[in-house]
PDB file of C-alpha atoms in Angstrom:
ATOM      1  CA  UNK T   1     -31.979  -5.159  -9.715  1.00 44.00           C
ATOM      2  CA  UNK T   2     -29.362  -4.473  -7.108  1.00 45.00           C
ATOM      3  CA  UNK T   3     -25.360  -5.963  -7.784  1.00 43.00           C
ATOM      4  CA  UNK T   4     -22.137  -6.215  -5.765  1.00 46.00           C
ATOM      5  CA  UNK T   5     -19.815  -3.629  -5.944  1.00 48.00           C
ATOM      6  CA  UNK T   6     -15.941  -4.001  -5.198  1.00 51.00           C
ATOM      7  CA  UNK T   7     -14.389  -0.594  -4.595  1.00 49.00           C
ATOM      8  CA  UNK T   8     -10.396  -1.002  -4.276  1.00 50.00           C
ATOM      9  CA  UNK T   9      -9.625   8.917 -36.010  1.00 37.00           C
ATOM     10  CA  UNK T  10     -11.844  10.218 -38.047  1.00 38.00           C
ATOM     11  CA  UNK T  11     -13.121  14.099 -37.782  1.00 41.00           C
ATOM     12  CA  UNK T  12     -16.435  15.627 -38.500  1.00 46.00           C
ATOM     13  CA  UNK T  13     -18.377  12.993 -36.516  1.00 55.00           C
ATOM     14  CA  UNK T  14     -21.430  14.244 -34.453  1.00 49.00           C
ATOM     15  CA  UNK T  15     -21.672  14.200 -31.000  1.00 50.00           C
ATOM     16  CA  UNK T  16     -24.721  13.961 -28.495  1.00 47.00           C
ATOM     17  CA  UNK T  17     -25.487  17.575 -27.633  1.00 45.00           C
ATOM     18  CA  UNK T  18     -29.043  16.956 -26.521  1.00 42.00           C
ATOM     19  CA  UNK T  19     -31.785  14.300 -25.707  1.00 48.00           C
ATOM     20  CA  UNK T  20     -35.370  15.659 -26.213  1.00 45.00           C
ATOM     21  CA  UNK T  21     -36.303  13.351 -23.276  1.00 48.00           C
ATOM     22  CA  UNK T  22     -33.414  15.034 -21.061  1.00 51.00           C
ATOM     23  CA  UNK T  23     -35.227  17.143 -17.969  1.00 57.00           C
ATOM     24  CA  UNK T  24     -33.365  20.232 -15.867  1.00 70.00           C
ATOM     25  CA  UNK T  25     -33.363  17.967 -13.012  1.00 83.00           C
ATOM     26  CA  UNK T  26     -30.140  16.795 -11.700  1.00 90.00           C
ATOM     27  CA  UNK T  27     -29.777  12.650 -11.181  1.00 96.00           C
ATOM     28  CA  UNK T  28     -30.893  11.522  -8.182  1.00 96.00           C
ATOM     29  CA  UNK T  29     -27.896  10.422  -5.856  1.00 96.00           C
ATOM     30  CA  UNK T  30     -27.667   7.159  -3.937  1.00 96.00           C
ATOM     31  CA  UNK T  31     -25.739   5.991  -1.162  1.00 94.00           C
ATOM     32  CA  UNK T  32     -23.817   2.227  -1.227  1.00 89.00           C
ATOM     33  CA  UNK T  33     -23.566   0.145   1.380  1.00 84.00           C
ATOM     34  CA  UNK T  34     -20.019  -1.443   2.439  1.00 88.00           C
ATOM     35  CA  UNK T  35     -19.916  -5.455   2.801  1.00 87.00           C
ATOM     36  CA  UNK T  36     -16.220  -6.208   2.922  1.00 90.00           C
ATOM     37  CA  UNK T  37     -12.747  -4.448   2.947  1.00 91.00           C
ATOM     38  CA  UNK T  38      -9.422  -5.913   1.118  1.00 96.00           C
ATOM     39  CA  UNK T  39      -6.008  -4.209   1.428  1.00 98.00           C
ATOM     40  CA  UNK T  40      -4.748  -2.001  -1.444  1.00 98.00           C
ATOM     41  CA  UNK T  41      -1.309  -1.099  -2.023  1.00 98.00           C
ATOM     42  CA  UNK T  42      -1.081   2.769  -0.601  1.00 97.00           C
ATOM     43  CA  UNK T  43       1.764   3.815  -2.951  1.00 97.00           C
ATOM     44  CA  UNK T  44      -0.254   2.817  -5.939  1.00 98.00           C
ATOM     45  CA  UNK T  45      -1.553   6.000  -7.477  1.00 98.00           C
ATOM     46  CA  UNK T  46      -4.831   4.067  -9.082  1.00 98.00           C
ATOM     47  CA  UNK T  47      -5.629   5.424 -12.401  1.00 98.00           C
ATOM     48  CA  UNK T  48      -6.882   2.471 -13.921  1.00 97.00           C
ATOM     49  CA  UNK T  49      -8.412  -0.911 -12.589  1.00 98.00           C
ATOM     50  CA  UNK T  50     -10.212  -3.883 -14.260  1.00 97.00           C
ATOM     51  CA  UNK T  51     -10.914  -7.677 -14.205  1.00 95.00           C
ATOM     52  CA  UNK T  52      -9.607 -10.021 -17.090  1.00 96.00           C
ATOM     53  CA  UNK T  53     -10.161 -14.034 -16.568  1.00 94.00           C
ATOM     54  CA  UNK T  54     -10.663 -13.397 -12.886  1.00 94.00           C
ATOM     55  CA  UNK T  55      -7.394 -11.387 -12.832  1.00 96.00           C
ATOM     56  CA  UNK T  56      -7.322  -8.050 -11.043  1.00 96.00           C
ATOM     57  CA  UNK T  57      -5.337  -5.375 -13.136  1.00 98.00           C
ATOM     58  CA  UNK T  58      -4.006  -2.035 -12.318  1.00 98.00           C
ATOM     59  CA  UNK T  59      -2.716   0.747 -13.579  1.00 98.00           C
ATOM     60  CA  UNK T  60      -0.909   3.570 -11.621  1.00 98.00           C
ATOM     61  CA  UNK T  61       0.519   7.262 -12.375  1.00 98.00           C
ATOM     62  CA  UNK T  62       3.043   9.900 -11.281  1.00 98.00           C
ATOM     63  CA  UNK T  63       5.916  10.230 -13.578  1.00 98.00           C
ATOM     64  CA  UNK T  64       9.032   8.038 -12.088  1.00 97.00           C
ATOM     65  CA  UNK T  65       6.202   5.903 -10.463  1.00 98.00           C
ATOM     66  CA  UNK T  66       4.095   4.434 -13.307  1.00 98.00           C
ATOM     67  CA  UNK T  67       3.373   0.810 -13.834  1.00 98.00           C
ATOM     68  CA  UNK T  68       0.901  -1.858 -14.900  1.00 98.00           C
ATOM     69  CA  UNK T  69       0.125  -4.608 -12.255  1.00 98.00           C
ATOM     70  CA  UNK T  70      -1.452  -7.860 -11.595  1.00 98.00           C
ATOM     71  CA  UNK T  71      -2.780  -7.758  -8.123  1.00 98.00           C
ATOM     72  CA  UNK T  72      -3.422 -10.086  -5.373  1.00 97.00           C
ATOM     73  CA  UNK T  73      -6.958  -8.901  -4.009  1.00 96.00           C
ATOM     74  CA  UNK T  74      -6.482 -10.952  -0.833  1.00 96.00           C
ATOM     75  CA  UNK T  75      -3.258  -8.871   0.256  1.00 97.00           C
ATOM     76  CA  UNK T  76      -3.366  -6.065  -2.361  1.00 97.00           C
ATOM     77  CA  UNK T  77       0.225  -6.851  -3.489  1.00 97.00           C
ATOM     78  CA  UNK T  78       1.515  -7.047  -6.915  1.00 97.00           C
ATOM     79  CA  UNK T  79       2.250 -10.526  -8.265  1.00 97.00           C
ATOM     80  CA  UNK T  80       3.292  -9.183 -11.288  1.00 97.00           C
ATOM     81  CA  UNK T  81       4.031  -5.416 -12.576  1.00 97.00           C
ATOM     82  CA  UNK T  82       5.835  -3.495 -15.396  1.00 98.00           C
ATOM     83  CA  UNK T  83       7.252  -0.461 -14.887  1.00 98.00           C
ATOM     84  CA  UNK T  84       6.700   2.720 -17.369  1.00 98.00           C
ATOM     85  CA  UNK T  85       9.850   4.957 -18.260  1.00 97.00           C
ATOM     86  CA  UNK T  86      10.039   7.882 -15.973  1.00 98.00           C
ATOM     87  CA  UNK T  87       8.802  10.541 -18.346  1.00 98.00           C
ATOM     88  CA  UNK T  88       5.608   8.549 -18.723  1.00 98.00           C
ATOM     89  CA  UNK T  89       2.322   9.278 -16.519  1.00 98.00           C
ATOM     90  CA  UNK T  90      -0.143   6.154 -16.532  1.00 98.00           C
ATOM     91  CA  UNK T  91      -3.480   6.604 -17.168  1.00 98.00           C
ATOM     92  CA  UNK T  92      -6.665   4.403 -17.501  1.00 98.00           C
ATOM     93  CA  UNK T  93      -6.493   0.640 -18.286  1.00 98.00           C
ATOM     94  CA  UNK T  94      -8.761  -1.834 -20.156  1.00 98.00           C
ATOM     95  CA  UNK T  95      -8.495  -5.276 -21.782  1.00 98.00           C
ATOM     96  CA  UNK T  96      -9.448  -6.019 -25.446  1.00 97.00           C
ATOM     97  CA  UNK T  97      -9.665  -9.431 -26.467  1.00 95.00           C
ATOM     98  CA  UNK T  98      -6.066 -10.205 -25.135  1.00 95.00           C
ATOM     99  CA  UNK T  99      -4.560  -7.114 -24.913  1.00 98.00           C
ATOM    100  CA  UNK T 100      -4.239  -4.458 -22.315  1.00 98.00           C
ATOM    101  CA  UNK T 101      -4.463  -1.262 -23.333  1.00 98.00           C
ATOM    102  CA  UNK T 102      -3.150   1.551 -21.150  1.00 98.00           C
ATOM    103  CA  UNK T 103      -3.279   5.338 -21.856  1.00 98.00           C
ATOM    104  CA  UNK T 104      -1.016   7.694 -20.746  1.00 98.00           C
ATOM    105  CA  UNK T 105      -1.741  11.304 -19.697  1.00 98.00           C
ATOM    106  CA  UNK T 106       0.046  13.928 -21.722  1.00 97.00           C
ATOM    107  CA  UNK T 107       2.612  11.497 -23.318  1.00 97.00           C
ATOM    108  CA  UNK T 108       0.619  11.317 -26.425  1.00 97.00           C
ATOM    109  CA  UNK T 109      -0.215   7.707 -27.047  1.00 98.00           C
ATOM    110  CA  UNK T 110      -1.680   4.917 -25.418  1.00 98.00           C
ATOM    111  CA  UNK T 111       0.439   1.065 -24.957  1.00 98.00           C
ATOM    112  CA  UNK T 112      -0.733  -2.043 -25.827  1.00 98.00           C
ATOM    113  CA  UNK T 113       0.721  -5.144 -23.982  1.00 98.00           C
ATOM    114  CA  UNK T 114      -0.012  -9.209 -24.022  1.00 98.00           C
ATOM    115  CA  UNK T 115      -2.333  -9.559 -21.221  1.00 97.00           C
ATOM    116  CA  UNK T 116      -1.116 -12.943 -20.192  1.00 95.00           C
ATOM    117  CA  UNK T 117       2.765 -11.908 -19.958  1.00 96.00           C
ATOM    118  CA  UNK T 118       2.210  -7.900 -19.558  1.00 97.00           C
ATOM    119  CA  UNK T 119       5.090  -7.669 -22.663  1.00 97.00           C
ATOM    120  CA  UNK T 120       4.636  -4.764 -24.484  1.00 98.00           C
ATOM    121  CA  UNK T 121       3.515  -5.006 -27.586  1.00 98.00           C
ATOM    122  CA  UNK T 122       3.138  -1.584 -28.945  1.00 98.00           C
ATOM    123  CA  UNK T 123       1.851   2.041 -28.908  1.00 98.00           C
ATOM    124  CA  UNK T 124      -1.068   4.238 -30.579  1.00 98.00           C
ATOM    125  CA  UNK T 125      -0.838   7.963 -31.287  1.00 98.00           C
ATOM    126  CA  UNK T 126      -3.667   9.733 -29.375  1.00 98.00           C
ATOM    127  CA  UNK T 127      -3.744  11.777 -32.529  1.00 96.00           C
ATOM    128  CA  UNK T 128      -4.447   8.943 -34.903  1.00 95.00           C
ATOM    129  CA  UNK T 129      -7.289   8.023 -32.356  1.00 97.00           C
ATOM    130  CA  UNK T 130      -8.902  11.868 -32.785  1.00 96.00           C
ATOM    131  CA  UNK T 131      -6.956  14.710 -34.086  1.00 95.00           C
ATOM    132  CA  UNK T 132      -8.415  16.268 -30.939  1.00 94.00           C
ATOM    133  CA  UNK T 133      -7.373  14.066 -28.452  1.00 96.00           C
ATOM    134  CA  UNK T 134      -4.504  15.489 -26.557  1.00 95.00           C
ATOM    135  CA  UNK T 135      -4.709  13.795 -23.008  1.00 98.00           C
ATOM    136  CA  UNK T 136      -5.814  10.029 -22.026  1.00 98.00           C
ATOM    137  CA  UNK T 137      -7.699   9.845 -18.734  1.00 98.00           C
ATOM    138  CA  UNK T 138     -10.200   7.048 -18.711  1.00 98.00           C
ATOM    139  CA  UNK T 139     -10.881   3.855 -20.903  1.00 98.00           C
ATOM    140  CA  UNK T 140     -13.194   1.084 -21.220  1.00 98.00           C
ATOM    141  CA  UNK T 141     -15.014  -1.336 -23.930  1.00 98.00           C
ATOM    142  CA  UNK T 142     -18.822  -2.039 -24.580  1.00 98.00           C
ATOM    143  CA  UNK T 143     -17.840  -5.260 -26.306  1.00 97.00           C
ATOM    144  CA  UNK T 144     -17.947  -3.578 -29.741  1.00 98.00           C
ATOM    145  CA  UNK T 145     -16.179  -0.487 -28.985  1.00 98.00           C
ATOM    146  CA  UNK T 146     -13.265   1.203 -26.924  1.00 98.00           C
ATOM    147  CA  UNK T 147     -14.796   4.346 -24.676  1.00 98.00           C
ATOM    148  CA  UNK T 148     -12.123   7.106 -23.592  1.00 98.00           C
ATOM    149  CA  UNK T 149     -12.623   9.920 -21.807  1.00 98.00           C
ATOM    150  CA  UNK T 150      -9.712  13.114 -21.580  1.00 98.00           C
ATOM    151  CA  UNK T 151     -10.975  14.984 -19.038  1.00 97.00           C
ATOM    152  CA  UNK T 152     -13.833  16.720 -20.779  1.00 98.00           C
ATOM    153  CA  UNK T 153     -17.304  15.932 -20.930  1.00 98.00           C
ATOM    154  CA  UNK T 154     -17.260  14.107 -24.085  1.00 98.00           C
ATOM    155  CA  UNK T 155     -16.857  10.268 -24.514  1.00 98.00           C
ATOM    156  CA  UNK T 156     -15.168   9.104 -27.897  1.00 98.00           C
ATOM    157  CA  UNK T 157     -16.347   5.745 -28.928  1.00 98.00           C
ATOM    158  CA  UNK T 158     -13.246   4.236 -30.799  1.00 98.00           C
ATOM    159  CA  UNK T 159     -13.206   1.223 -33.408  1.00 98.00           C
ATOM    160  CA  UNK T 160     -10.977  -1.275 -31.794  1.00 97.00           C
ATOM    161  CA  UNK T 161      -9.731  -2.715 -35.155  1.00 96.00           C
ATOM    162  CA  UNK T 162      -8.810   0.741 -36.719  1.00 97.00           C
ATOM    163  CA  UNK T 163      -8.262   2.923 -33.575  1.00 97.00           C
ATOM    164  CA  UNK T 164     -10.548   5.429 -35.245  1.00 97.00           C
ATOM    165  CA  UNK T 165     -13.344   7.583 -33.399  1.00 98.00           C
ATOM    166  CA  UNK T 166     -16.959   6.342 -34.686  1.00 97.00           C
ATOM    167  CA  UNK T 167     -18.636   8.870 -32.039  1.00 97.00           C
ATOM    168  CA  UNK T 168     -18.351  11.551 -29.647  1.00 98.00           C
ATOM    169  CA  UNK T 169     -21.241  11.599 -26.746  1.00 98.00           C
ATOM    170  CA  UNK T 170     -21.287  14.692 -24.420  1.00 98.00           C
ATOM    171  CA  UNK T 171     -22.113  13.659 -20.974  1.00 98.00           C
ATOM    172  CA  UNK T 172     -25.026  15.684 -19.151  1.00 98.00           C
ATOM    173  CA  UNK T 173     -26.692  16.165 -15.490  1.00 98.00           C
ATOM    174  CA  UNK T 174     -29.909  16.960 -16.325  1.00 96.00           C
ATOM    175  CA  UNK T 175     -28.926  19.843 -19.065  1.00 93.00           C
ATOM    176  CA  UNK T 176     -25.286  20.458 -17.164  1.00 97.00           C
ATOM    177  CA  UNK T 177     -22.343  19.494 -18.675  1.00 98.00           C
ATOM    178  CA  UNK T 178     -20.360  16.954 -17.097  1.00 98.00           C
ATOM    179  CA  UNK T 179     -16.528  17.482 -17.436  1.00 98.00           C
ATOM    180  CA  UNK T 180     -13.579  15.837 -15.686  1.00 98.00           C
ATOM    181  CA  UNK T 181     -14.765  12.369 -16.788  1.00 98.00           C
ATOM    182  CA  UNK T 182     -11.972  10.027 -15.289  1.00 98.00           C
ATOM    183  CA  UNK T 183     -11.601   5.964 -15.117  1.00 98.00           C
ATOM    184  CA  UNK T 184     -14.541   4.311 -17.013  1.00 98.00           C
ATOM    185  CA  UNK T 185     -16.000   0.946 -16.780  1.00 98.00           C
ATOM    186  CA  UNK T 186     -18.920  -0.366 -18.871  1.00 98.00           C
ATOM    187  CA  UNK T 187     -21.111  -2.429 -16.565  1.00 96.00           C
ATOM    188  CA  UNK T 188     -24.732  -3.886 -17.268  1.00 94.00           C
ATOM    189  CA  UNK T 189     -25.310  -1.908 -20.120  1.00 97.00           C
ATOM    190  CA  UNK T 190     -24.386   1.491 -18.772  1.00 97.00           C
ATOM    191  CA  UNK T 191     -21.047   3.553 -18.072  1.00 98.00           C
ATOM    192  CA  UNK T 192     -19.929   4.198 -14.655  1.00 98.00           C
ATOM    193  CA  UNK T 193     -17.730   7.058 -14.398  1.00 98.00           C
ATOM    194  CA  UNK T 194     -15.117   8.286 -11.971  1.00 98.00           C
ATOM    195  CA  UNK T 195     -15.278  12.335 -11.719  1.00 98.00           C
ATOM    196  CA  UNK T 196     -12.082  14.185 -10.479  1.00 98.00           C
ATOM    197  CA  UNK T 197     -12.349  15.710  -6.773  1.00 97.00           C
ATOM    198  CA  UNK T 198     -15.893  14.173  -6.395  1.00 97.00           C
ATOM    199  CA  UNK T 199     -16.376  11.091  -3.745  1.00 96.00           C
ATOM    200  CA  UNK T 200     -19.192   9.694  -6.389  1.00 98.00           C
ATOM    201  CA  UNK T 201     -19.349   7.733  -9.896  1.00 98.00           C
ATOM    202  CA  UNK T 202     -21.712   8.539 -12.267  1.00 98.00           C
ATOM    203  CA  UNK T 203     -24.082   6.206 -14.398  1.00 98.00           C
ATOM    204  CA  UNK T 204     -24.346   7.400 -18.116  1.00 98.00           C
ATOM    205  CA  UNK T 205     -26.941   6.221 -20.590  1.00 98.00           C
ATOM    206  CA  UNK T 206     -24.431   5.304 -23.572  1.00 98.00           C
ATOM    207  CA  UNK T 207     -26.861   6.206 -26.205  1.00 97.00           C
ATOM    208  CA  UNK T 208     -28.129   9.421 -24.862  1.00 97.00           C
ATOM    209  CA  UNK T 209     -25.011  10.600 -22.632  1.00 98.00           C
ATOM    210  CA  UNK T 210     -27.592  11.226 -19.623  1.00 98.00           C
ATOM    211  CA  UNK T 211     -26.443  10.989 -16.057  1.00 98.00           C
ATOM    212  CA  UNK T 212     -29.024   8.825 -14.598  1.00 97.00           C
ATOM    213  CA  UNK T 213     -27.636   8.529 -11.568  1.00 97.00           C
ATOM    214  CA  UNK T 214     -24.655   9.259  -8.926  1.00 98.00           C
ATOM    215  CA  UNK T 215     -23.583   6.363  -6.519  1.00 98.00           C
ATOM    216  CA  UNK T 216     -22.327   8.466  -3.542  1.00 97.00           C
ATOM    217  CA  UNK T 217     -19.116   7.378  -1.577  1.00 97.00           C
ATOM    218  CA  UNK T 218     -18.035   9.971   0.550  1.00 96.00           C
ATOM    219  CA  UNK T 219     -18.332   7.915   3.755  1.00 94.00           C
ATOM    220  CA  UNK T 220     -15.850   5.311   2.420  1.00 94.00           C
ATOM    221  CA  UNK T 221     -13.144   7.490   1.765  1.00 96.00           C
ATOM    222  CA  UNK T 222     -10.206   6.083   4.213  1.00 96.00           C
ATOM    223  CA  UNK T 223      -9.290   8.164   7.002  1.00 96.00           C
ATOM    224  CA  UNK T 224      -5.564   8.281   6.059  1.00 96.00           C
ATOM    225  CA  UNK T 225      -6.101  10.518   3.021  1.00 96.00           C
ATOM    226  CA  UNK T 226      -8.966  12.484   3.670  1.00 92.00           C
ATOM    227  CA  UNK T 227      -6.477  15.380   3.833  1.00 90.00           C
ATOM    228  CA  UNK T 228      -4.866  14.557   0.843  1.00 95.00           C
ATOM    229  CA  UNK T 229      -6.520  16.464  -2.226  1.00 95.00           C
ATOM    230  CA  UNK T 230      -5.324  14.264  -4.841  1.00 96.00           C
ATOM    231  CA  UNK T 231      -5.945  10.777  -3.232  1.00 97.00           C
ATOM    232  CA  UNK T 232      -9.415  11.180  -4.999  1.00 97.00           C
ATOM    233  CA  UNK T 233     -11.645   8.145  -5.621  1.00 97.00           C
ATOM    234  CA  UNK T 234     -10.664   6.255  -8.966  1.00 97.00           C
ATOM    235  CA  UNK T 235     -10.285   3.126 -10.762  1.00 95.00           C
ATOM    236  CA  UNK T 236     -13.141   1.009 -11.496  1.00 95.00           C
ATOM    237  CA  UNK T 237     -13.476  -2.663 -12.436  1.00 89.00           C
ATOM    238  CA  UNK T 238     -16.312  -5.031 -13.163  1.00 94.00           C
ATOM    239  CA  UNK T 239     -16.124  -8.638 -13.129  1.00 93.00           C
ATOM    240  CA  UNK T 240     -18.677 -10.167 -14.907  1.00 92.00           C
ATOM    241  CA  UNK T 241     -18.293 -13.606 -13.709  1.00 93.00           C
ATOM    242  CA  UNK T 242     -18.506 -12.977  -9.849  1.00 93.00           C
ATOM    243  CA  UNK T 243     -21.206  -9.951 -10.553  1.00 93.00           C
ATOM    244  CA  UNK T 244     -18.459  -7.746  -8.393  1.00 94.00           C
ATOM    245  CA  UNK T 245     -16.952  -4.256  -9.513  1.00 85.00           C
ATOM    246  CA  UNK T 246     -13.834  -3.089  -8.022  1.00 88.00           C
ATOM    247  CA  UNK T 247     -13.472   0.552  -7.471  1.00 87.00           C
ATOM    248  CA  UNK T 248     -10.391   2.043  -5.340  1.00 96.00           C
ATOM    249  CA  UNK T 249      -8.568   5.448  -5.034  1.00 98.00           C
ATOM    250  CA  UNK T 250      -5.430   7.419  -5.637  1.00 98.00           C
ATOM    251  CA  UNK T 251      -3.270   5.896  -2.824  1.00 98.00           C
ATOM    252  CA  UNK T 252      -5.947   4.710  -0.700  1.00 98.00           C
ATOM    253  CA  UNK T 253      -4.951   1.467   1.520  1.00 98.00           C
ATOM    254  CA  UNK T 254      -7.706  -0.266   0.897  1.00 98.00           C
ATOM    255  CA  UNK T 255     -10.518  -1.621  -1.476  1.00 96.00           C
ATOM    256  CA  UNK T 256     -14.471  -1.970  -0.895  1.00 89.00           C
ATOM    257  CA  UNK T 257     -16.953  -4.172  -1.564  1.00 84.00           C
ATOM    258  CA  UNK T 258     -20.301  -2.303  -1.284  1.00 77.00           C
ATOM    259  CA  UNK T 259     -24.141  -3.019  -2.799  1.00 76.00           C
ATOM    260  CA  UNK T 260     -26.669  -0.388  -3.467  1.00 83.00           C
TER     261      UNK T 260
END
């Protein structure tokens, strides 16, 4: 059924490498349709996007520029924000219960905050989650486990109580691995993932790792960033109450509401 989209450690565990039902055929591509446009702060190098209790939160990247911010959808402006230290590069965000979790790229840990106040409450070393986890890219959850990407084709499912990996999942389109998995969001039983340098969103089966389809958004890339290589599509946030999904890009001046 179509729905509306807003664009704006334990080692030795098994990895899903192959599913007998997987064919060699690539997943189909479906072009999305624009419904509405909303402003977005073009100075925000969006790395993560999430809706919590009807409030839009955004995590941004770049050294000396990384922030966690509460964003007014209608204006695109931050109503509250916390700056990360200048040597920290912020990455994806999610909210588990009432805690915001923000990954860092190569700093080796994730940061936790109180979701109501954005007060920093602690850090978790990435190597505690998984000894092989060196970088943080995207993060979401399925209501039971956190799901973390690191730029490879592997997604890690993590116990939010112990911060230990319980499962690893390799993502494939047909029989080909899909790497550069970036910002994540769990929507209606599937994982949506940005892929670095692609204007498409992968729809991933969380059991098999199979990409069941691609959402095409190339036609929505703002003219202001069409020549900017690093201004890629990034940031996905599902508002379960209003059945809307938010997505934007790095330094994009707009968020979009679409349907497919």
